[in-house]
Tab-separated table of C-alpha atoms and ligand atoms in Angstrom:
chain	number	residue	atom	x	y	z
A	1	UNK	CA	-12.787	28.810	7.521
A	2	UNK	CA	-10.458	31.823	6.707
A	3	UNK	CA	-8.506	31.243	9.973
A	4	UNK	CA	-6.984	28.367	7.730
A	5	UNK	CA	-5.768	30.626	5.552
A	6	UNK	CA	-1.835	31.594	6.464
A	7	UNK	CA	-0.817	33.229	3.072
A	8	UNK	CA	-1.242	34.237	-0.664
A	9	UNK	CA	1.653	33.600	-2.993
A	10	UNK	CA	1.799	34.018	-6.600
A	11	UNK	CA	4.152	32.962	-9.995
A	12	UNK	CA	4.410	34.693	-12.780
A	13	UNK	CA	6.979	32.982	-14.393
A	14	UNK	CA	4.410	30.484	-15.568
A	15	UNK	CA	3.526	29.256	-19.260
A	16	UNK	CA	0.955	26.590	-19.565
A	17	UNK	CA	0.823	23.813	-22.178
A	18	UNK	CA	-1.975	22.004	-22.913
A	19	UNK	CA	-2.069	18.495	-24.632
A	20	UNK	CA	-5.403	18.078	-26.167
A	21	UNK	CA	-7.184	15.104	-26.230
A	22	UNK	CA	-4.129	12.762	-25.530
A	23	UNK	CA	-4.995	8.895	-25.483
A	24	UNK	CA	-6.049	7.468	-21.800
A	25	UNK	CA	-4.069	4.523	-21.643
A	26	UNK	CA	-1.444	3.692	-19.093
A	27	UNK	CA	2.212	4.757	-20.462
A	28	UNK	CA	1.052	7.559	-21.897
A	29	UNK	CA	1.702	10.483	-18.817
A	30	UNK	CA	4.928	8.789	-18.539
A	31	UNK	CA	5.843	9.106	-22.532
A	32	UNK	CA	5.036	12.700	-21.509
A	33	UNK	CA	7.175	13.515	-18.853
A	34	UNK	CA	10.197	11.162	-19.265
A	35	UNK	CA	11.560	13.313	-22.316
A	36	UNK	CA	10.854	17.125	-20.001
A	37	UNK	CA	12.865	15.678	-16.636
A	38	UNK	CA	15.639	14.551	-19.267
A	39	UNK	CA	16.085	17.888	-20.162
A	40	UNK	CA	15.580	19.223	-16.433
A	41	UNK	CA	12.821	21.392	-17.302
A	42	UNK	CA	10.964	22.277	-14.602
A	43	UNK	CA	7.348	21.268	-14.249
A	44	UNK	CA	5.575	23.127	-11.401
A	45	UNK	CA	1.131	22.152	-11.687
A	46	UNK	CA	0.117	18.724	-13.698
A	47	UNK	CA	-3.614	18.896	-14.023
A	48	UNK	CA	-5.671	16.078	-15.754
A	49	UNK	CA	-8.980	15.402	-16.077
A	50	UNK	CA	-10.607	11.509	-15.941
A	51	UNK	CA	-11.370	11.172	-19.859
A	52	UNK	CA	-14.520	10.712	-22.231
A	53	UNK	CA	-14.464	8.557	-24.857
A	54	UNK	CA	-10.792	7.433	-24.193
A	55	UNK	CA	-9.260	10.806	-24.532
A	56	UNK	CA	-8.508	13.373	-22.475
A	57	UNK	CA	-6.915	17.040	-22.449
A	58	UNK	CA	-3.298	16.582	-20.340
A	59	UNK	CA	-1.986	20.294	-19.135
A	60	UNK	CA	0.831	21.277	-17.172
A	61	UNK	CA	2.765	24.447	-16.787
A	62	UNK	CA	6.790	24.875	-17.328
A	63	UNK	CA	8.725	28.270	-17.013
A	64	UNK	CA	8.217	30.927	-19.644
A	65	UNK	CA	11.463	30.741	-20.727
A	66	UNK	CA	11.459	27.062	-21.364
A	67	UNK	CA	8.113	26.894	-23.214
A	68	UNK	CA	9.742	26.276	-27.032
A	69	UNK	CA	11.997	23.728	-25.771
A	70	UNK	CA	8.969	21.910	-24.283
A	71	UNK	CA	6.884	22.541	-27.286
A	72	UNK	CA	9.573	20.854	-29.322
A	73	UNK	CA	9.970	17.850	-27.288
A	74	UNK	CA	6.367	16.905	-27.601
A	75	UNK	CA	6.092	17.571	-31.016
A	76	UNK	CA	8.252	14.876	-31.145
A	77	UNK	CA	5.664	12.296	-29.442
A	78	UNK	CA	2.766	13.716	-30.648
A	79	UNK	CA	1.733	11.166	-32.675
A	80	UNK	CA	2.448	8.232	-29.879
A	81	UNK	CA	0.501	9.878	-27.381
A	82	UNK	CA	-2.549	10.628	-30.039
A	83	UNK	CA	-2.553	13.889	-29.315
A	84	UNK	CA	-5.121	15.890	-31.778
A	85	UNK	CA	-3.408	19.493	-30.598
A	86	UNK	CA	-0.492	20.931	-28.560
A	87	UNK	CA	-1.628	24.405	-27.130
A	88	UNK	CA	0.278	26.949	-25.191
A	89	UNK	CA	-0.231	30.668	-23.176
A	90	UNK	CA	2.087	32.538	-21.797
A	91	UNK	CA	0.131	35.411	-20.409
A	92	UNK	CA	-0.384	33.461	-17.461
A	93	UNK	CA	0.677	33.221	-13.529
A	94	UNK	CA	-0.567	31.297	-10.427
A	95	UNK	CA	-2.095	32.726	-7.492
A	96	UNK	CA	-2.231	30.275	-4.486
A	97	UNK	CA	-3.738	30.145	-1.523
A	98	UNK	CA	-2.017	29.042	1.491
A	99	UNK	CA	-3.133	27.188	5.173
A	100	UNK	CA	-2.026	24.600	7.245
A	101	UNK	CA	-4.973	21.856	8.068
A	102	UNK	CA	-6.779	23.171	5.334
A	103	UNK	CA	-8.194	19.383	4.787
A	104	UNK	CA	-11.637	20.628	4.171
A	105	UNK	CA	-11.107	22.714	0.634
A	106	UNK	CA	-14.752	23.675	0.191
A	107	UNK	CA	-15.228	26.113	2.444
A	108	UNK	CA	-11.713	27.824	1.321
A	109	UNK	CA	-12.505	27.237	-2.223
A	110	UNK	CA	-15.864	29.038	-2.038
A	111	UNK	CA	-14.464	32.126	-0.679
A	112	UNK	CA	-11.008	31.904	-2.817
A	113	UNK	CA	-12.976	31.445	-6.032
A	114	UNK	CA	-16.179	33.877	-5.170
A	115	UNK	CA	-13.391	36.463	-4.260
A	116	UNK	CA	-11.692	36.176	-7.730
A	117	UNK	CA	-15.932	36.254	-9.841
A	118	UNK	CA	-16.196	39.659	-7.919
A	119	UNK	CA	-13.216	41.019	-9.477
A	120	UNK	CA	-14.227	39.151	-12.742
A	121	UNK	CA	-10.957	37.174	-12.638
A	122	UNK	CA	-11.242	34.108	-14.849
A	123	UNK	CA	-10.428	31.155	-13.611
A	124	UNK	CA	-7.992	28.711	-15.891
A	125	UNK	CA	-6.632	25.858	-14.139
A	126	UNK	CA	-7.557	24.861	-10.306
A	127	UNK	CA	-5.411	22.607	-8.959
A	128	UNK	CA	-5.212	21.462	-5.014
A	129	UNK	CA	-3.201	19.905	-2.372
A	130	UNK	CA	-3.611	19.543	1.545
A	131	UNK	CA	-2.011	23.428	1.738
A	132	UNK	CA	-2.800	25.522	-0.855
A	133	UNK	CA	-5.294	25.699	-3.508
A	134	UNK	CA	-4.148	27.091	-6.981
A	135	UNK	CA	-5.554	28.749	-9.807
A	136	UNK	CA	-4.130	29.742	-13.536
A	137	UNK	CA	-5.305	33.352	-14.239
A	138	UNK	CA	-4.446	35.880	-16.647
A	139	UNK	CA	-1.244	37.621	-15.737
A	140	UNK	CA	-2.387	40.488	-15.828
A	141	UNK	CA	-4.801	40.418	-13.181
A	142	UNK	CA	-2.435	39.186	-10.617
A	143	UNK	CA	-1.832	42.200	-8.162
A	144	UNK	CA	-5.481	42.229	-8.192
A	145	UNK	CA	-6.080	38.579	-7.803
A	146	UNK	CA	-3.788	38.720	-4.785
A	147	UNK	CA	-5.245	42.237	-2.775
A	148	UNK	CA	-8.679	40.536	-3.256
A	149	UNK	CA	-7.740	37.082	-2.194
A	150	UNK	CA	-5.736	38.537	0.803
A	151	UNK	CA	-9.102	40.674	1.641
A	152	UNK	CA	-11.438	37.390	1.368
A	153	UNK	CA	-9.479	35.710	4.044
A	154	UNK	CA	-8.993	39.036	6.237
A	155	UNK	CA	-5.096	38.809	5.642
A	156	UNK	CA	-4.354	42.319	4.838
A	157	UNK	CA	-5.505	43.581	8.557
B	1	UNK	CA	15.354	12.342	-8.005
B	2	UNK	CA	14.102	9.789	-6.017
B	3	UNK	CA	16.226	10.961	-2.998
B	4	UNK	CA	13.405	13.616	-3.126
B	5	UNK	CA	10.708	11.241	-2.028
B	6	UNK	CA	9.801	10.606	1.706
B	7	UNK	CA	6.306	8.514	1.646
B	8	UNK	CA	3.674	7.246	-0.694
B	9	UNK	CA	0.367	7.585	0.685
B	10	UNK	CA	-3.426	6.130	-0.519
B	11	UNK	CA	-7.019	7.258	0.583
B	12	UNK	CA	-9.571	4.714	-0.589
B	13	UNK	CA	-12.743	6.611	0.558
B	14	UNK	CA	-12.935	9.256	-2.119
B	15	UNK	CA	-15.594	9.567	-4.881
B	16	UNK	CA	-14.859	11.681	-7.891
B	17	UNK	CA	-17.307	14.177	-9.137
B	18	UNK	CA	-17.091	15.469	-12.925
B	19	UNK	CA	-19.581	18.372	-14.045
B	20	UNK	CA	-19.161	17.700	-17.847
B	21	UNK	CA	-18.730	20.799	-19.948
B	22	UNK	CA	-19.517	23.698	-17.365
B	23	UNK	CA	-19.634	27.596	-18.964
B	24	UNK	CA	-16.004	28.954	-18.308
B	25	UNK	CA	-17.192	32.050	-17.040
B	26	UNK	CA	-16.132	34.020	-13.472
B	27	UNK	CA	-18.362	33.273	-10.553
B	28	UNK	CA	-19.246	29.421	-11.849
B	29	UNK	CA	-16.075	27.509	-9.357
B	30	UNK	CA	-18.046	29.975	-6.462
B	31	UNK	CA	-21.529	28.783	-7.413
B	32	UNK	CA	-20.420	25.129	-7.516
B	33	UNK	CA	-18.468	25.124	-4.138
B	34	UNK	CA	-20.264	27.601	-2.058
B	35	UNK	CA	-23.463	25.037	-1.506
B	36	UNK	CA	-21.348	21.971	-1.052
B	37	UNK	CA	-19.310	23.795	1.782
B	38	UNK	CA	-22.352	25.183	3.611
B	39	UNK	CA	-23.479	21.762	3.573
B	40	UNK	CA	-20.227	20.743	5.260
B	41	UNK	CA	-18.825	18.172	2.693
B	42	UNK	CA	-15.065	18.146	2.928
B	43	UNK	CA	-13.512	18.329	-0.706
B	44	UNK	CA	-10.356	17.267	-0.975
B	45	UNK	CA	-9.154	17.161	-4.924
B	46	UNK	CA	-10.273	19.834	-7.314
B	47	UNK	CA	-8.861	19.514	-11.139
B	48	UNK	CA	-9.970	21.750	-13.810
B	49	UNK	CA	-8.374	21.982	-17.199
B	50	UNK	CA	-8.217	25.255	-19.339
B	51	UNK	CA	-11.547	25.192	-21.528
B	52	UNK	CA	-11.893	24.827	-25.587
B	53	UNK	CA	-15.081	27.203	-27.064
B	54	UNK	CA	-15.871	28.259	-23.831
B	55	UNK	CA	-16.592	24.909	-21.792
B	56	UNK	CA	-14.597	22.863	-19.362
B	57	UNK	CA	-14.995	19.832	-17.079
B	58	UNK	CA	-14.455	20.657	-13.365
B	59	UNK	CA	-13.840	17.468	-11.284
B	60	UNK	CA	-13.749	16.605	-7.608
B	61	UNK	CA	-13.496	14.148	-4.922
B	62	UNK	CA	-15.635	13.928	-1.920
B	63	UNK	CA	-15.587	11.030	0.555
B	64	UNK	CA	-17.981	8.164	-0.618
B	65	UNK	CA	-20.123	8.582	2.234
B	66	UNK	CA	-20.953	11.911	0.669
B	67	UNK	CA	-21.772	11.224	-3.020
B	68	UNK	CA	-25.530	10.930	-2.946
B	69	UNK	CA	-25.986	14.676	-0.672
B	70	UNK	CA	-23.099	16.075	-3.188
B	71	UNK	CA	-25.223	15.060	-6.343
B	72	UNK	CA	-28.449	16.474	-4.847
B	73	UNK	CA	-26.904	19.850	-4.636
B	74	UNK	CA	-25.264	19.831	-8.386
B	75	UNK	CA	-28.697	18.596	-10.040
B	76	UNK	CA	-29.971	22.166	-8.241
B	77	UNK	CA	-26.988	23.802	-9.494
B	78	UNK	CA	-26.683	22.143	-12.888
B	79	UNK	CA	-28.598	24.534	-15.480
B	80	UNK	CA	-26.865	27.799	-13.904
B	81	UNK	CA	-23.568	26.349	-14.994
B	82	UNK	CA	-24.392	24.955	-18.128
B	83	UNK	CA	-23.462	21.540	-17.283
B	84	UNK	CA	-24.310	18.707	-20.032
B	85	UNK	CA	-24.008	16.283	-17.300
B	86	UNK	CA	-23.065	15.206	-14.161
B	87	UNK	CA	-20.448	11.927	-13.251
B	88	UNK	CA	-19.495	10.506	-10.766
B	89	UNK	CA	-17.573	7.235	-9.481
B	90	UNK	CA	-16.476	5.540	-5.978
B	91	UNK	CA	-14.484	2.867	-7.499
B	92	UNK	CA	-11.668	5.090	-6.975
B	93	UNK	CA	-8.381	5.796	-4.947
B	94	UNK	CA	-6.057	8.859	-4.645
B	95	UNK	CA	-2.280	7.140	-4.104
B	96	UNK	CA	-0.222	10.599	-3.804
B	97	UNK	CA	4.001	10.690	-4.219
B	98	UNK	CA	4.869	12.476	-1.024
B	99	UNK	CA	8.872	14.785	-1.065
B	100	UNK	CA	9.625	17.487	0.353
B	101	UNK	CA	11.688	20.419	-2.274
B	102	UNK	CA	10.032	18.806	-4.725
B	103	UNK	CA	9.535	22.084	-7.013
B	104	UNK	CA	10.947	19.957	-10.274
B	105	UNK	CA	7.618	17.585	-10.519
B	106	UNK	CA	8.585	16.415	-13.831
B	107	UNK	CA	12.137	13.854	-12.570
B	108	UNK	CA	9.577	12.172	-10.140
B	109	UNK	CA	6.396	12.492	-12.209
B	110	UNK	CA	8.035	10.448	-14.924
B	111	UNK	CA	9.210	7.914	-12.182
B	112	UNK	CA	5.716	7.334	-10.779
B	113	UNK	CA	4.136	7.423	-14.042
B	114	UNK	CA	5.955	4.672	-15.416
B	115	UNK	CA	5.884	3.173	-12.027
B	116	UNK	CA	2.036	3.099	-12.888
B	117	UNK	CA	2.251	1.876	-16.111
B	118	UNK	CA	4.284	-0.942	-15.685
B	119	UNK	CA	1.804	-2.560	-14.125
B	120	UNK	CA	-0.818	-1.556	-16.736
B	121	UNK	CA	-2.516	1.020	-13.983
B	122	UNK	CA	-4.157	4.291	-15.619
B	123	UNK	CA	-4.093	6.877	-14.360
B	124	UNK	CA	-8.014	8.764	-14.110
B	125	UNK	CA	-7.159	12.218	-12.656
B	126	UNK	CA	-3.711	14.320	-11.756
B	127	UNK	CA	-2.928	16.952	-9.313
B	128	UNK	CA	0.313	18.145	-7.820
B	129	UNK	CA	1.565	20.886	-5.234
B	130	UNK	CA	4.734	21.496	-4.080
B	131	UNK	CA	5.123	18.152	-1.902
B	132	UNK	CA	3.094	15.927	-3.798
B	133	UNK	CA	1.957	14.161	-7.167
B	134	UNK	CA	-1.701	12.761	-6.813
B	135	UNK	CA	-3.381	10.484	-9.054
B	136	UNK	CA	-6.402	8.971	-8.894
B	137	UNK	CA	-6.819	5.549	-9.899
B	138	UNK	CA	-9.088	2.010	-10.171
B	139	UNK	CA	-9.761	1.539	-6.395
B	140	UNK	CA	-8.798	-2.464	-6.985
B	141	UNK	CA	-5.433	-1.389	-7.700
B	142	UNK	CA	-4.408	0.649	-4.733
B	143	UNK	CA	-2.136	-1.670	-2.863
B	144	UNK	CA	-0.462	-2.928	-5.919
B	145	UNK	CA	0.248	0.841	-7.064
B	146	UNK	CA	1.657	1.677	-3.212
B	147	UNK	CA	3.679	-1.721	-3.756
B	148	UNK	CA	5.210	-0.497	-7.012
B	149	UNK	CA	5.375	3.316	-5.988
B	150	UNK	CA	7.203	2.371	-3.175
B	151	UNK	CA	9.786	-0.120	-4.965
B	152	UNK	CA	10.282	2.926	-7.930
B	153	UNK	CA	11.532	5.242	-5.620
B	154	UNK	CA	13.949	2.907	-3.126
B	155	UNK	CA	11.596	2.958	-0.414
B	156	UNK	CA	11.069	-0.420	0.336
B	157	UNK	CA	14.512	-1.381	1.513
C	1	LIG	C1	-3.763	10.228	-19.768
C	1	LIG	C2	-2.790	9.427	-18.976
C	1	LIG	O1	-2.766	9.882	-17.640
C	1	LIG	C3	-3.060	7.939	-18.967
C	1	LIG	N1	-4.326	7.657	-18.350
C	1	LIG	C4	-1.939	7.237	-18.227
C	1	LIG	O2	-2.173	6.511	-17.335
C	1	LIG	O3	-0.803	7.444	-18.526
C	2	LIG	C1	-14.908	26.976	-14.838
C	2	LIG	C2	-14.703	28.007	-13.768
C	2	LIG	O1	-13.476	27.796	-13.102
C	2	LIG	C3	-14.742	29.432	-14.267
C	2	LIG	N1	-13.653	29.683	-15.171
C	2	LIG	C4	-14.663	30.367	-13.056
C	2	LIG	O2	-13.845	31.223	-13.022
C	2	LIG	O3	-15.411	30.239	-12.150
């Protein structure tokens, strides 16, 4: 499993916003998004969650620096998308994990995320792809988050 | 934007998973993943939101041949993580946005999004990495949202 594993990278330039409880109906993700690519701010994760009760929590993370211009753009649609709350956190960064092939994320995942409990990291956010598994932290355990992930996956030999 | 985008892609034979309000505490992502990988279940989408007084949903895909072995091992699992419940559904489809460079999500998220919802598709679960946006949807609709997918982004010519 850890020969999957090619790299660690992290991001701390990272602020996540969290849309709580935004309505589940089509339209709404893009009502979200069209306004932030119009003013070419850069969205790196988009994590959602499949809803209860029609709602559902929408977060995604932007650069620190362009977290009160996002702010103000959705308090703008607030209301349209039904959201009951627009939450934010800077102290933040990403740690990823990095492998090629790494179709079968369980094995990874168990390691990546057991590695993080025995440091008493927190995780956030996880979000995945076919490459890299990510998680939100606190930014101020990232060094630490990264020696112990690069340790799970024998990387710092 | 759309210059960015090389392929849409669709996997029909995933399942999605949702532990419903699990403790948001270190060590509870290793306890949930560590059993299903030593069981061999390949896991390919894992989407977990920031939690609200402690408790967050943690949702994942599996393929459908592996629902019933994956929900044996949560109900073992279930009380250590303080999960209210366990979900799941195989009426479901991942169609995934596929570019490389595509660090600025939010140009083509709003694309596909509205792709989506113009024909009145919603969108259950989100997840995107560096060269893709993922979204699982109503299994029924797959071709019809690679049809339109493809079309929004000038890929059909
Ligand atoms: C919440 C949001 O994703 C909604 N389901 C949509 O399709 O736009
Ligand atoms: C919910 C789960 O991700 C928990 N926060 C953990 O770190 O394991």
């Amino acid at each position: 499993e850890s020969a999957m594993v090619s790299g660690v990278a992290y991001d701390k330039d990272q602020a996540r916003i969290t849309l709580v409880e935004v309505f589940d109906e089509p339209g709404v993700a893009a009502m979200i998004f069209e306004p932030i690519s119009r003013a070419n701010i850069v969205v790196d994760m988009i994590v959602q969650n499949p809803s209860r009760e029609g709602k559902t929590d929408m977060t995604f993370t932007v650069p620190k620096g362009n977290t009160e211009e996002t702010l103000k753009i959705l308090k703008r649609i607030k209301s349209d998308i039904g959201a009951s709350g627009i939450l934010h956190d800077a102290d933040v960064a990403k740690v990823s994990v990095i492998g090629v092939g790494m179709r079968n994320h369980s094995g990874v995942a168990a390691i990546a995320f057991s590695a993080l409990k025995n440091e008493n990291i927190n995780i956030m956010i996880i979000s995945t792809s076919e490459i890299k598994i990510s998680c939100l932290i606190e930014e101020k355990y990232t060094e630490l988050a990264v020696r112990t992930l690069h340790e799970a996956f024998g990387l710092d030999k």
